[in-house]
Amino acid sequence: MTDLTERTAGAGAGAGAGAGAGAGAGTGTGHRGPGTAAGRGAAPTAVVGATTAPDAVPRTDAAARGSGVGAEDAARGSGVGADDAPGSGALAALLLLSDGRFPAGGHAHSGGAEAAVADGRVRDAAGLADFCRGRLHTAGLVAAALAAAATAGLDPLVLDDAADARTPSLALRTVSRRLGRQLMRAARATWPSGELDGLAAARPRGAHQPVVLGLTARAAHLRPLDAAYAAAYESVAGPATAAVRLLSLDPFHCAAVLARLAPQIDTTARAAADAAAGALTHGPAALPAASAPLLDISAEHHAAWPVRLFAS
Amino acid sequence: MHRDHPEVFPERYAHSSAEVRPDGRRRALRIGLGGPVGSGKTATVAALCRTLRDRLAIGVVTNDIYTREDAEFLLRSAVLPPERIVGVETGACPHTAIRDDISANLEAVEDLEDAVGPLDLVLVESGGDNLTATFSKGLVDAQIFVIDVAGGDDIPRKGGPGVTTADLLVVNKTDLAPHVGADLDRMARDAAAQRGALPVVFTSVTRGDGIAPVAAWIGERLTAWTA
Amino acid sequence: MTVTAAARIGAVRDRAGGTSLPVLAGAGPVALRRTRAAREGWARVTVVGAMSAPLGGDRLRIDVDVAAGARLTVDSAAATVSLPDLAGRPAFYDVRLTVAEGAELHWLPEPVIAACGSDLRMHTRVRLGAGARLVLREELVLGRHGEATGDLTSRLTVEHDGRTLLDQALAFGPGAAPGWDGPAVLGPHRTLGQLLLVPPPALPPDVSLPPLTSLTPLAGPGLLLTSTSPRPAFSRTAAALTRA
């Protein structure tokens, strides 16, 4: 039953991506002007000096980055990795950023899984899969779009407000800002950038995590779609890892749950990147606002528990 | 807030134990306390607070896997005002929070100093753990590993990163040695073999002045820190 | 046959300190009745009649404009039942609420019920001036008694003094993204009630909430009650908060 749903959705995603690749191939190359290539080519050396003069890193202009999202990646097929130029390091940067061991605090957060397990909503791998699917298409989609928009060059403070408006739960806003600050710490040490410094200064108590994630991806010379992938993947990998600890789930089953979600992670990341491209033109109202009532309600309850293993 | 004013240094985030706070003051000395469950970490923290609180401004961050249990023990024993004690959730992985991903603990330590003003000493207590847990140098300036004689007199011989590398090894509950048949001389020999010149204290932190040698060691550290 | 209709309500403060309704224009199936307000100084409008049945393909819209100092309650005589369209087309229901500085609106419609096979897309846009007051209730019921649900999406966008206070999109039903009825989103529950209060009222210290319910301050001046508890429990809590 579970598998069937997944395959159906996956097949749809595959067909969509295939069609896009055909249609987008022509325009895709057009978006990558010589300026883009030069900018990215200069990046690896510029990063070294970026601690003091991050703005010296030539950047693709925001609009080009944003509008290129859909067509560019369709033309390339896989769509992951900011720059396929040898030695740019961008694909490896995405792996590092998405690694559960990246020291940005995620390990102590269950993404609502601890509350769901305690309520009996999630009892086994099938329940975890169902939980992750729901989270991916709601909180995951919104986080991915905010992250992609930050990478695309939308004003991070505008996005921070947009994240506030999309997060009615005080507990979840608090968590998001706390994780944002923890990620900011790791990001500034890893990919120093003037933009990260600026956001840290403007939001000393922490900006929303997806916004920091997107800006981190930008500092690492990733593209909006890459940031969307990182956020979408993280929205399910966190609860899955937590469920292994909370339910003593077989870790192989847990990994299989994530693997079967891959097609939906693809569609979510692409939808998020497309929305981010739209937000460059139409403003943050164009970003998705998908809400998950049980995540919101149980986050408030979880925050009031006297004793818990996970911070959220 | 002054946390991240525009002149902030990125390296503050790279080297989390940067010694100067953004406001220019020298931050508190941070001491980690690790060790197996039940060896007396929380009792050591409580005794240190009682002994040192009149002389030093102290804060405590606890990492118990059941988040607030230790914090509440400290609150109940009223060793410090409640705002000086904070708990950190570790997602059921206490190692990770003090060693691999220290970001939540760094937040807690810095928030504590921001909230209650200048501190001289912050004690970071790890969740009860096994012999392999150690603190990251990015989080603490020095670490104390607490074991107890009732846990088996072969622990020093077994070694492990905590016993071998901690800046101070406390062998606690020595008063129980006759009752559990622990050979203190053997423990001392094994510890010396594992640790070379690194100091070891044999004591019972809850008995009389049992905390004094630990407090004295922290005092030396603090003198060096503020020198 | 499908319907495109836009009804309008305009409320202003009159000289006597009451509220009058210079604009009260029903349209198509949306009939509006002025009804007796419970409180002095308030006007009340009840949406009645055929409004309670948007069919696939319909495009219904209600605009409410509450001018400075006016106080208006809008409710409805019966639940709104979204019914299927033979051609499978969605119905659209747009609500635009504008509340000026110092004005107050209580928007308290009966639930929207998504009948099996239906597809309704609601968008409620609220613009609040500085110092405007709002109580907004929204209840979604998935399926009539004992039947499967249709598709129901609801986006609620609230702007307060030029800033977005809340932007929330709910999507339930067989056409919604996978996982909508799973443990992260709605689970086995088939009702969702929300009550938004701007500005947040001073609450009695012992507000007791039913299970599956949260009450949370927004990032701006608002308080949001969200409940997947059965309707009576939500209604009681919502009523208690509205009085607070």
PDB file of N, CA, C and O in Angstrom, chain A residues 27-69:
ATOM      1  N   THR A  27      16.374  26.647 -23.944  1.00  0.00           N
ATOM      2  CA  THR A  27      16.471  27.844 -23.116  1.00  0.00           C
ATOM      3  C   THR A  27      17.541  27.695 -22.048  1.00  0.00           C
ATOM      4  O   THR A  27      18.158  28.661 -21.647  1.00  0.00           O
ATOM      5  N   GLY A  28      17.743  26.478 -21.614  1.00  0.00           N
ATOM      6  CA  GLY A  28      18.652  26.257 -20.487  1.00  0.00           C
ATOM      7  C   GLY A  28      20.035  26.812 -20.761  1.00  0.00           C
ATOM      8  O   GLY A  28      20.598  27.517 -19.928  1.00  0.00           O
ATOM      9  N   THR A  29      20.567  26.532 -21.915  1.00  0.00           N
ATOM     10  CA  THR A  29      21.912  27.008 -22.214  1.00  0.00           C
ATOM     11  C   THR A  29      21.938  28.538 -22.251  1.00  0.00           C
ATOM     12  O   THR A  29      22.892  29.161 -21.837  1.00  0.00           O
ATOM     13  N   GLY A  30      20.834  29.113 -22.718  1.00  0.00           N
ATOM     14  CA  GLY A  30      20.763  30.555 -22.823  1.00  0.00           C
ATOM     15  C   GLY A  30      20.929  31.266 -21.494  1.00  0.00           C
ATOM     16  O   GLY A  30      21.441  32.372 -21.446  1.00  0.00           O
ATOM     17  N   HIS A  31      20.514  30.595 -20.421  1.00  0.00           N
ATOM     18  CA  HIS A  31      20.594  31.256 -19.125  1.00  0.00           C
ATOM     19  C   HIS A  31      21.998  31.336 -18.571  1.00  0.00           C
ATOM     20  O   HIS A  31      22.264  32.088 -17.669  1.00  0.00           O
ATOM     21  N   ARG A  32      22.852  30.500 -19.090  1.00  0.00           N
ATOM     22  CA  ARG A  32      24.198  30.497 -18.534  1.00  0.00           C
ATOM     23  C   ARG A  32      25.104  31.337 -19.402  1.00  0.00           C
ATOM     24  O   ARG A  32      25.780  30.844 -20.285  1.00  0.00           O
ATOM     25  N   GLY A  33      25.117  32.573 -19.135  1.00  0.00           N
ATOM     26  CA  GLY A  33      25.934  33.473 -19.934  1.00  0.00           C
ATOM     27  C   GLY A  33      27.393  33.353 -19.555  1.00  0.00           C
ATOM     28  O   GLY A  33      27.750  32.695 -18.581  1.00  0.00           O
ATOM     29  N   PRO A  34      28.264  34.013 -20.328  1.00  0.00           N
ATOM     30  CA  PRO A  34      29.689  33.971 -20.034  1.00  0.00           C
ATOM     31  C   PRO A  34      29.997  34.547 -18.652  1.00  0.00           C
ATOM     32  O   PRO A  34      30.909  34.090 -17.990  1.00  0.00           O
ATOM     33  N   GLY A  35      29.197  35.533 -18.236  1.00  0.00           N
ATOM     34  CA  GLY A  35      29.407  36.134 -16.920  1.00  0.00           C
ATOM     35  C   GLY A  35      29.287  35.094 -15.822  1.00  0.00           C
ATOM     36  O   GLY A  35      30.070  35.062 -14.895  1.00  0.00           O
ATOM     37  N   THR A  36      28.321  34.233 -15.971  1.00  0.00           N
ATOM     38  CA  THR A  36      28.108  33.186 -14.976  1.00  0.00           C
ATOM     39  C   THR A  36      29.331  32.294 -14.870  1.00  0.00           C
ATOM     40  O   THR A  36      29.854  32.042 -13.801  1.00  0.00           O
ATOM     41  N   ALA A  37      29.798  31.863 -16.026  1.00  0.00           N
ATOM     42  CA  ALA A  37      30.925  30.936 -16.024  1.00  0.00           C
ATOM     43  C   ALA A  37      32.155  31.590 -15.407  1.00  0.00           C
ATOM     44  O   ALA A  37      32.847  31.002 -14.598  1.00  0.00           O
ATOM     45  N   ALA A  38      32.372  32.852 -15.762  1.00  0.00           N
ATOM     46  CA  ALA A  38      33.538  33.545 -15.217  1.00  0.00           C
ATOM     47  C   ALA A  38      33.416  33.675 -13.708  1.00  0.00           C
ATOM     48  O   ALA A  38      34.356  33.432 -12.972  1.00  0.00           O
ATOM     49  N   GLY A  39      32.214  34.049 -13.280  1.00  0.00           N
ATOM     50  CA  GLY A  39      31.981  34.223 -11.840  1.00  0.00           C
ATOM     51  C   GLY A  39      32.284  32.950 -11.077  1.00  0.00           C
ATOM     52  O   GLY A  39      32.969  32.962 -10.070  1.00  0.00           O
ATOM     53  N   ARG A  40      31.789  31.886 -11.565  1.00  0.00           N
ATOM     54  CA  ARG A  40      31.973  30.631 -10.831  1.00  0.00           C
ATOM     55  C   ARG A  40      33.405  30.150 -10.924  1.00  0.00           C
ATOM     56  O   ARG A  40      33.945  29.595 -10.007  1.00  0.00           O
ATOM     57  N   GLY A  41      33.997  30.403 -12.091  1.00  0.00           N
ATOM     58  CA  GLY A  41      35.364  29.947 -12.258  1.00  0.00           C
ATOM     59  C   GLY A  41      36.305  30.642 -11.281  1.00  0.00           C
ATOM     60  O   GLY A  41      37.237  30.050 -10.793  1.00  0.00           O
ATOM     61  N   ALA A  42      35.976  31.890 -10.976  1.00  0.00           N
ATOM     62  CA  ALA A  42      36.853  32.646 -10.084  1.00  0.00           C
ATOM     63  C   ALA A  42      36.637  32.272  -8.626  1.00  0.00           C
ATOM     64  O   ALA A  42      37.447  32.593  -7.784  1.00  0.00           O
ATOM     65  N   ALA A  43      35.559  31.578  -8.372  1.00  0.00           N
ATOM     66  CA  ALA A  43      35.170  31.375  -6.981  1.00  0.00           C
ATOM     67  C   ALA A  43      36.200  30.670  -6.097  1.00  0.00           C
ATOM     68  O   ALA A  43      36.501  31.158  -5.023  1.00  0.00           O
ATOM     69  N   PRO A  44      36.762  29.549  -6.528  1.00  0.00           N
ATOM     70  CA  PRO A  44      37.597  28.813  -5.585  1.00  0.00           C
ATOM     71  C   PRO A  44      38.753  29.629  -5.019  1.00  0.00           C
ATOM     72  O   PRO A  44      39.070  29.532  -3.850  1.00  0.00           O
ATOM     73  N   THR A  45      39.356  30.463  -5.834  1.00  0.00           N
ATOM     74  CA  THR A  45      40.445  31.267  -5.295  1.00  0.00           C
ATOM     75  C   THR A  45      39.901  32.398  -4.442  1.00  0.00           C
ATOM     76  O   THR A  45      40.464  32.722  -3.421  1.00  0.00           O
ATOM     77  N   ALA A  46      38.763  32.950  -4.860  1.00  0.00           N
ATOM     78  CA  ALA A  46      38.218  34.080  -4.113  1.00  0.00           C
ATOM     79  C   ALA A  46      37.793  33.679  -2.713  1.00  0.00           C
ATOM     80  O   ALA A  46      37.887  34.449  -1.784  1.00  0.00           O
ATOM     81  N   VAL A  47      37.334  32.448  -2.556  1.00  0.00           N
ATOM     82  CA  VAL A  47      36.836  32.009  -1.258  1.00  0.00           C
ATOM     83  C   VAL A  47      37.896  32.120  -0.179  1.00  0.00           C
ATOM     84  O   VAL A  47      37.625  32.455   0.948  1.00  0.00           O
ATOM     85  N   VAL A  48      39.144  31.865  -0.566  1.00  0.00           N
ATOM     86  CA  VAL A  48      40.220  31.908   0.414  1.00  0.00           C
ATOM     87  C   VAL A  48      40.265  33.266   1.103  1.00  0.00           C
ATOM     88  O   VAL A  48      40.394  33.361   2.311  1.00  0.00           O
ATOM     89  N   GLY A  49      40.125  34.289   0.298  1.00  0.00           N
ATOM     90  CA  GLY A  49      40.191  35.630   0.868  1.00  0.00           C
ATOM     91  C   GLY A  49      38.859  36.151   1.356  1.00  0.00           C
ATOM     92  O   GLY A  49      38.759  37.280   1.774  1.00  0.00           O
ATOM     93  N   ALA A  50      37.856  35.296   1.291  1.00  0.00           N
ATOM     94  CA  ALA A  50      36.503  35.785   1.535  1.00  0.00           C
ATOM     95  C   ALA A  50      36.242  36.170   2.979  1.00  0.00           C
ATOM     96  O   ALA A  50      35.270  36.841   3.272  1.00  0.00           O
ATOM     97  N   THR A  51      37.102  35.753   3.876  1.00  0.00           N
ATOM     98  CA  THR A  51      36.884  36.086   5.277  1.00  0.00           C
ATOM     99  C   THR A  51      36.763  37.584   5.474  1.00  0.00           C
ATOM    100  O   THR A  51      35.924  38.075   6.192  1.00  0.00           O
ATOM    101  N   THR A  52      37.638  38.295   4.780  1.00  0.00           N
ATOM    102  CA  THR A  52      37.604  39.729   4.971  1.00  0.00           C
ATOM    103  C   THR A  52      36.869  40.457   3.845  1.00  0.00           C
ATOM    104  O   THR A  52      36.270  41.483   4.080  1.00  0.00           O
ATOM    105  N   ALA A  53      36.922  39.901   2.651  1.00  0.00           N
ATOM    106  CA  ALA A  53      36.302  40.596   1.525  1.00  0.00           C
ATOM    107  C   ALA A  53      35.424  39.655   0.711  1.00  0.00           C
ATOM    108  O   ALA A  53      35.705  39.361  -0.436  1.00  0.00           O
ATOM    109  N   PRO A  54      34.373  39.159   1.336  1.00  0.00           N
ATOM    110  CA  PRO A  54      33.560  38.155   0.648  1.00  0.00           C
ATOM    111  C   PRO A  54      32.906  38.708  -0.607  1.00  0.00           C
ATOM    112  O   PRO A  54      32.631  37.970  -1.533  1.00  0.00           O
ATOM    113  N   ASP A  55      32.681  39.979  -0.619  1.00  0.00           N
ATOM    114  CA  ASP A  55      31.973  40.535  -1.761  1.00  0.00           C
ATOM    115  C   ASP A  55      32.834  40.576  -3.014  1.00  0.00           C
ATOM    116  O   ASP A  55      32.375  40.884  -4.094  1.00  0.00           O
ATOM    117  N   ALA A  56      34.118  40.290  -2.825  1.00  0.00           N
ATOM    118  CA  ALA A  56      34.995  40.223  -3.984  1.00  0.00           C
ATOM    119  C   ALA A  56      34.663  39.030  -4.877  1.00  0.00           C
ATOM    120  O   ALA A  56      35.063  38.966  -6.009  1.00  0.00           O
ATOM    121  N   VAL A  57      33.909  38.068  -4.307  1.00  0.00           N
ATOM    122  CA  VAL A  57      33.539  36.908  -5.112  1.00  0.00           C
ATOM    123  C   VAL A  57      32.539  37.353  -6.163  1.00  0.00           C
ATOM    124  O   VAL A  57      31.481  37.857  -5.835  1.00  0.00           O
ATOM    125  N   PRO A  58      32.892  37.220  -7.444  1.00  0.00           N
ATOM    126  CA  PRO A  58      31.928  37.628  -8.458  1.00  0.00           C
ATOM    127  C   PRO A  58      30.690  36.748  -8.358  1.00  0.00           C
ATOM    128  O   PRO A  58      30.790  35.554  -8.137  1.00  0.00           O
ATOM    129  N   ARG A  59      29.543  37.346  -8.493  1.00  0.00           N
ATOM    130  CA  ARG A  59      28.296  36.604  -8.346  1.00  0.00           C
ATOM    131  C   ARG A  59      27.491  36.701  -9.631  1.00  0.00           C
ATOM    132  O   ARG A  59      27.513  37.721 -10.298  1.00  0.00           O
ATOM    133  N   THR A  60      26.777  35.652  -9.889  1.00  0.00           N
ATOM    134  CA  THR A  60      25.758  35.740 -10.907  1.00  0.00           C
ATOM    135  C   THR A  60      24.694  36.682 -10.357  1.00  0.00           C
ATOM    136  O   THR A  60      24.432  36.652  -9.181  1.00  0.00           O
ATOM    137  N   ASP A  61      24.096  37.483 -11.196  1.00  0.00           N
ATOM    138  CA  ASP A  61      23.083  38.353 -10.617  1.00  0.00           C
ATOM    139  C   ASP A  61      21.860  37.540 -10.237  1.00  0.00           C
ATOM    140  O   ASP A  61      21.590  36.492 -10.800  1.00  0.00           O
ATOM    141  N   ALA A  62      21.165  38.054  -9.232  1.00  0.00           N
ATOM    142  CA  ALA A  62      20.117  37.278  -8.584  1.00  0.00           C
ATOM    143  C   ALA A  62      19.070  36.782  -9.569  1.00  0.00           C
ATOM    144  O   ALA A  62      18.667  35.629  -9.534  1.00  0.00           O
ATOM    145  N   ALA A  63      18.661  37.644 -10.458  1.00  0.00           N
ATOM    146  CA  ALA A  63      17.578  37.263 -11.363  1.00  0.00           C
ATOM    147  C   ALA A  63      18.000  36.104 -12.259  1.00  0.00           C
ATOM    148  O   ALA A  63      17.262  35.154 -12.462  1.00  0.00           O
ATOM    149  N   ALA A  64      19.224  36.163 -12.752  1.00  0.00           N
ATOM    150  CA  ALA A  64      19.677  35.099 -13.644  1.00  0.00           C
ATOM    151  C   ALA A  64      19.746  33.780 -12.900  1.00  0.00           C
ATOM    152  O   ALA A  64      19.336  32.737 -13.403  1.00  0.00           O
ATOM    153  N   ARG A  65      20.241  33.844 -11.670  1.00  0.00           N
ATOM    154  CA  ARG A  65      20.312  32.611 -10.878  1.00  0.00           C
ATOM    155  C   ARG A  65      18.920  32.042 -10.693  1.00  0.00           C
ATOM    156  O   ARG A  65      18.687  30.865 -10.860  1.00  0.00           O
ATOM    157  N   GLY A  66      17.993  32.931 -10.352  1.00  0.00           N
ATOM    158  CA  GLY A  66      16.646  32.463 -10.057  1.00  0.00           C
ATOM    159  C   GLY A  66      15.949  31.926 -11.286  1.00  0.00           C
ATOM    160  O   GLY A  66      15.448  30.819 -11.286  1.00  0.00           O
ATOM    161  N   SER A  67      15.957  32.696 -12.347  1.00  0.00           N
ATOM    162  CA  SER A  67      15.185  32.273 -13.508  1.00  0.00           C
ATOM    163  C   SER A  67      15.823  31.079 -14.184  1.00  0.00           C
ATOM    164  O   SER A  67      15.171  30.350 -14.896  1.00  0.00           O
ATOM    165  N   GLY A  68      17.091  30.877 -13.923  1.00  0.00           N
ATOM    166  CA  GLY A  68      17.763  29.747 -14.542  1.00  0.00           C
ATOM    167  C   GLY A  68      17.426  28.421 -13.888  1.00  0.00           C
ATOM    168  O   GLY A  68      17.717  27.374 -14.433  1.00  0.00           O
ATOM    169  N   VAL A  69      16.829  28.488 -12.720  1.00  0.00           N
ATOM    170  CA  VAL A  69      16.630  27.280 -11.930  1.00  0.00           C
ATOM    171  C   VAL A  69      16.015  26.143 -12.724  1.00  0.00           C
ATOM    172  O   VAL A  69      16.593  25.089 -12.851  1.00  0.00           O
TER     173      VAL A  69
END
